[in-house]
PDB file of C-alpha atoms in Angstrom:
ATOM      1  CA  MET A  10     -45.146 -81.109 123.463  1.00  0.00           C
ATOM      2  CA  ALA A  11     -46.428 -77.585 122.980  1.00  0.00           C
ATOM      3  CA  ASN A  12     -49.715 -76.563 124.495  1.00  0.00           C
ATOM      4  CA  ILE A  13     -51.757 -77.527 121.432  1.00  0.00           C
ATOM      5  CA  GLU A  14     -55.252 -78.495 120.434  1.00  0.00           C
ATOM      6  CA  PHE A  15     -55.967 -81.025 117.702  1.00  0.00           C
ATOM      7  CA  ILE A  16     -58.617 -79.646 115.338  1.00  0.00           C
ATOM      8  CA  ASN A  17     -60.977 -82.326 114.006  1.00  0.00           C
ATOM      9  CA  PRO A  18     -58.687 -85.393 114.214  1.00  0.00           C
ATOM     10  CA  MET A  19     -59.443 -87.836 111.420  1.00  0.00           C
ATOM     11  CA  GLU A  20     -59.608 -91.625 111.663  1.00  0.00           C
ATOM     12  CA  GLY A  21     -56.276 -91.844 109.851  1.00  0.00           C
ATOM     13  CA  SER A  22     -53.053 -90.350 111.087  1.00  0.00           C
ATOM     14  CA  TYR A  23     -53.750 -86.645 110.836  1.00  0.00           C
ATOM     15  CA  SER A  24     -55.912 -83.776 112.081  1.00  0.00           C
ATOM     16  CA  GLN A  25     -57.562 -81.049 110.037  1.00  0.00           C
ATOM     17  CA  GLY A  26     -55.425 -78.554 111.932  1.00  0.00           C
ATOM     18  CA  MET A  27     -53.451 -77.840 115.086  1.00  0.00           C
ATOM     19  CA  LYS A  28     -53.926 -74.804 117.308  1.00  0.00           C
ATOM     20  CA  ILE A  29     -50.667 -73.849 119.025  1.00  0.00           C
ATOM     21  CA  LEU A  30     -51.620 -72.073 122.237  1.00  0.00           C
ATOM     22  CA  ALA A  31     -48.328 -71.275 123.915  1.00  0.00           C
ATOM     23  CA  PRO A  32     -45.208 -72.453 122.103  1.00  0.00           C
ATOM     24  CA  LYS A  33     -41.792 -71.773 123.560  1.00  0.00           C
ATOM     25  CA  GLU A  34     -40.058 -73.035 120.434  1.00  0.00           C
ATOM     26  CA  LEU A  35     -41.117 -73.302 116.809  1.00  0.00           C
ATOM     27  CA  VAL A  36     -38.940 -75.276 114.380  1.00  0.00           C
ATOM     28  CA  PHE A  37     -39.153 -75.561 110.594  1.00  0.00           C
ATOM     29  CA  ILE A  38     -37.335 -78.584 109.170  1.00  0.00           C
ATOM     30  CA  SER A  39     -36.384 -78.587 105.501  1.00  0.00           C
ATOM     31  CA  GLY A  40     -37.582 -81.408 103.300  1.00  0.00           C
ATOM     32  CA  GLN A  41     -35.889 -84.589 104.468  1.00  0.00           C
ATOM     33  CA  ILE A  42     -34.769 -87.022 101.811  1.00  0.00           C
ATOM     34  CA  PRO A  43     -34.256 -90.806 101.814  1.00  0.00           C
ATOM     35  CA  LYS A  44     -30.483 -90.661 102.257  1.00  0.00           C
ATOM     36  CA  ILE A  45     -28.594 -91.629 105.389  1.00  0.00           C
ATOM     37  CA  GLU A  46     -24.859 -91.071 105.530  1.00  0.00           C
ATOM     38  CA  GLY A  47     -22.951 -94.286 104.936  1.00  0.00           C
ATOM     39  CA  GLU A  48     -26.017 -96.107 103.584  1.00  0.00           C
ATOM     40  CA  PRO A  49     -26.762 -96.733  99.913  1.00  0.00           C
ATOM     41  CA  LEU A  50     -29.902 -95.091  98.538  1.00  0.00           C
ATOM     42  CA  PRO A  51     -32.625 -97.755  98.742  1.00  0.00           C
ATOM     43  CA  ASP A  52     -34.699 -98.315  95.628  1.00  0.00           C
ATOM     44  CA  ASP A  53     -37.867 -99.454  97.423  1.00  0.00           C
ATOM     45  CA  PHE A  54     -40.455 -97.049  98.839  1.00  0.00           C
ATOM     46  CA  LYS A  55     -40.730 -98.678 102.283  1.00  0.00           C
ATOM     47  CA  THR A  56     -37.041 -98.271 103.079  1.00  0.00           C
ATOM     48  CA  GLN A  57     -36.876 -94.772 101.586  1.00  0.00           C
ATOM     49  CA  CYS A  58     -39.851 -93.718 103.711  1.00  0.00           C
ATOM     50  CA  GLU A  59     -38.297 -95.204 106.851  1.00  0.00           C
ATOM     51  CA  PHE A  60     -35.025 -93.347 106.097  1.00  0.00           C
ATOM     52  CA  VAL A  61     -36.920 -90.055 105.710  1.00  0.00           C
ATOM     53  CA  TRP A  62     -38.697 -90.509 109.058  1.00  0.00           C
ATOM     54  CA  ARG A  63     -35.373 -91.435 110.709  1.00  0.00           C
ATOM     55  CA  ASN A  64     -33.884 -88.206 109.325  1.00  0.00           C
ATOM     56  CA  ILE A  65     -36.846 -86.209 110.640  1.00  0.00           C
ATOM     57  CA  GLU A  66     -36.494 -87.796 114.063  1.00  0.00           C
ATOM     58  CA  SER A  67     -32.763 -87.007 114.045  1.00  0.00           C
ATOM     59  CA  GLN A  68     -33.334 -83.350 113.139  1.00  0.00           C
ATOM     60  CA  LEU A  69     -35.939 -83.052 115.910  1.00  0.00           C
ATOM     61  CA  LYS A  70     -33.622 -84.712 118.418  1.00  0.00           C
ATOM     62  CA  ASP A  71     -30.881 -82.209 117.532  1.00  0.00           C
ATOM     63  CA  VAL A  72     -33.151 -79.388 118.767  1.00  0.00           C
ATOM     64  CA  GLY A  73     -34.492 -81.269 121.796  1.00  0.00           C
ATOM     65  CA  MET A  74     -37.800 -82.288 120.237  1.00  0.00           C
ATOM     66  CA  LYS A  75     -39.643 -85.518 119.486  1.00  0.00           C
ATOM     67  CA  LEU A  76     -41.992 -86.749 116.786  1.00  0.00           C
ATOM     68  CA  THR A  77     -44.894 -85.829 119.078  1.00  0.00           C
ATOM     69  CA  ASP A  78     -43.839 -82.172 118.746  1.00  0.00           C
ATOM     70  CA  ILE A  79     -44.709 -82.188 115.028  1.00  0.00           C
ATOM     71  CA  VAL A  80     -47.676 -79.890 114.369  1.00  0.00           C
ATOM     72  CA  LYS A  81     -47.636 -79.987 110.536  1.00  0.00           C
ATOM     73  CA  PHE A  82     -45.854 -81.910 107.843  1.00  0.00           C
ATOM     74  CA  THR A  83     -45.954 -81.929 104.076  1.00  0.00           C
ATOM     75  CA  THR A  84     -45.157 -85.092 102.160  1.00  0.00           C
ATOM     76  CA  PHE A  85     -44.092 -84.912  98.545  1.00  0.00           C
ATOM     77  CA  LEU A  86     -44.685 -88.263  96.809  1.00  0.00           C
ATOM     78  CA  SER A  87     -43.300 -89.049  93.376  1.00  0.00           C
ATOM     79  CA  ASP A  88     -46.370 -91.153  92.513  1.00  0.00           C
ATOM     80  CA  ARG A  89     -49.884 -91.825  93.836  1.00  0.00           C
ATOM     81  CA  ILE A  90     -49.086 -95.538  94.104  1.00  0.00           C
ATOM     82  CA  TYR A  91     -47.181 -94.799  97.337  1.00  0.00           C
ATOM     83  CA  ARG A  92     -50.108 -93.217  99.234  1.00  0.00           C
ATOM     84  CA  GLU A  93     -51.228 -96.338 101.110  1.00  0.00           C
ATOM     85  CA  GLU A  94     -47.711 -97.480 101.985  1.00  0.00           C
ATOM     86  CA  HIS A  95     -46.871 -93.980 103.240  1.00  0.00           C
ATOM     87  CA  TYR A  96     -50.063 -94.012 105.320  1.00  0.00           C
ATOM     88  CA  GLN A  97     -49.090 -97.341 106.945  1.00  0.00           C
ATOM     89  CA  ILE A  98     -45.512 -96.278 107.697  1.00  0.00           C
ATOM     90  CA  ARG A  99     -46.393 -92.847 109.100  1.00  0.00           C
ATOM     91  CA  ASN A 100     -49.084 -94.434 111.323  1.00  0.00           C
ATOM     92  CA  ARG A 101     -46.488 -96.819 112.710  1.00  0.00           C
ATOM     93  CA  VAL A 102     -43.876 -94.073 113.163  1.00  0.00           C
ATOM     94  CA  LEU A 103     -46.190 -91.463 114.679  1.00  0.00           C
ATOM     95  CA  LYS A 104     -47.886 -93.967 117.051  1.00  0.00           C
ATOM     96  CA  GLY A 105     -51.249 -92.220 117.151  1.00  0.00           C
ATOM     97  CA  HIS A 106     -49.925 -88.641 117.001  1.00  0.00           C
ATOM     98  CA  LYS A 107     -52.076 -86.790 114.437  1.00  0.00           C
ATOM     99  CA  PRO A 108     -50.511 -83.517 113.265  1.00  0.00           C
ATOM    100  CA  ALA A 109     -51.943 -81.526 110.387  1.00  0.00           C
ATOM    101  CA  MET A 110     -50.608 -82.726 107.045  1.00  0.00           C
ATOM    102  CA  THR A 111     -50.627 -82.284 103.309  1.00  0.00           C
ATOM    103  CA  ILE A 112     -49.633 -84.755 100.610  1.00  0.00           C
ATOM    104  CA  ILE A 113     -48.525 -83.501  97.208  1.00  0.00           C
ATOM    105  CA  ILE A 114     -47.928 -85.753  94.204  1.00  0.00           C
ATOM    106  CA  THR A 115     -45.097 -84.144  92.258  1.00  0.00           C
ATOM    107  CA  GLY A 116     -41.758 -84.508  90.576  1.00  0.00           C
ATOM    108  CA  ILE A 117     -38.974 -84.542  93.147  1.00  0.00           C
ATOM    109  CA  TYR A 118     -35.550 -82.841  92.909  1.00  0.00           C
ATOM    110  CA  ASP A 119     -33.696 -86.142  92.427  1.00  0.00           C
ATOM    111  CA  GLU A 120     -35.648 -88.669  90.349  1.00  0.00           C
ATOM    112  CA  SER A 121     -34.296 -91.548  92.442  1.00  0.00           C
ATOM    113  CA  TRP A 122     -36.025 -90.174  95.568  1.00  0.00           C
ATOM    114  CA  LEU A 123     -39.569 -91.470  95.895  1.00  0.00           C
ATOM    115  CA  LEU A 124     -40.562 -88.975  98.597  1.00  0.00           C
ATOM    116  CA  GLU A 125     -39.498 -85.987 100.643  1.00  0.00           C
ATOM    117  CA  ILE A 126     -41.091 -84.690 103.871  1.00  0.00           C
ATOM    118  CA  GLU A 127     -40.857 -81.247 105.498  1.00  0.00           C
ATOM    119  CA  VAL A 128     -41.934 -80.628 109.082  1.00  0.00           C
ATOM    120  CA  ILE A 129     -43.041 -77.873 111.429  1.00  0.00           C
ATOM    121  CA  ALA A 130     -42.690 -78.667 115.136  1.00  0.00           C
ATOM    122  CA  ALA A 131     -43.526 -76.731 118.292  1.00  0.00           C
ATOM    123  CA  LYS A 132     -43.127 -77.145 122.020  1.00  0.00           C
TER     124      LYS A 132
END
């Protein structure tokens, strides 16, 4: 994990900001989608969200990083109805790590995707 400071961590699973003091590496990960090679696209939000976080973890692993190296992520949700379920899943996945975050309710590139998440990580 980079030498970072959490700025005003909230009760939920995020902080108001992250101060990166001395990063050796900074990585920007494109929006990850709910598709995994060889797997059918799930139609339920829970499985799509789990696929997205698995893809994020895989991209981080490919550059020698972990989920705890995430300093900021942006989640694009196709509908507000998924906010609580996303909150529960990201809390479970991030295990108490509270990076800065933004959630945007928007149309998504492929209408069958219920979410997409982009990440900034540092260490």
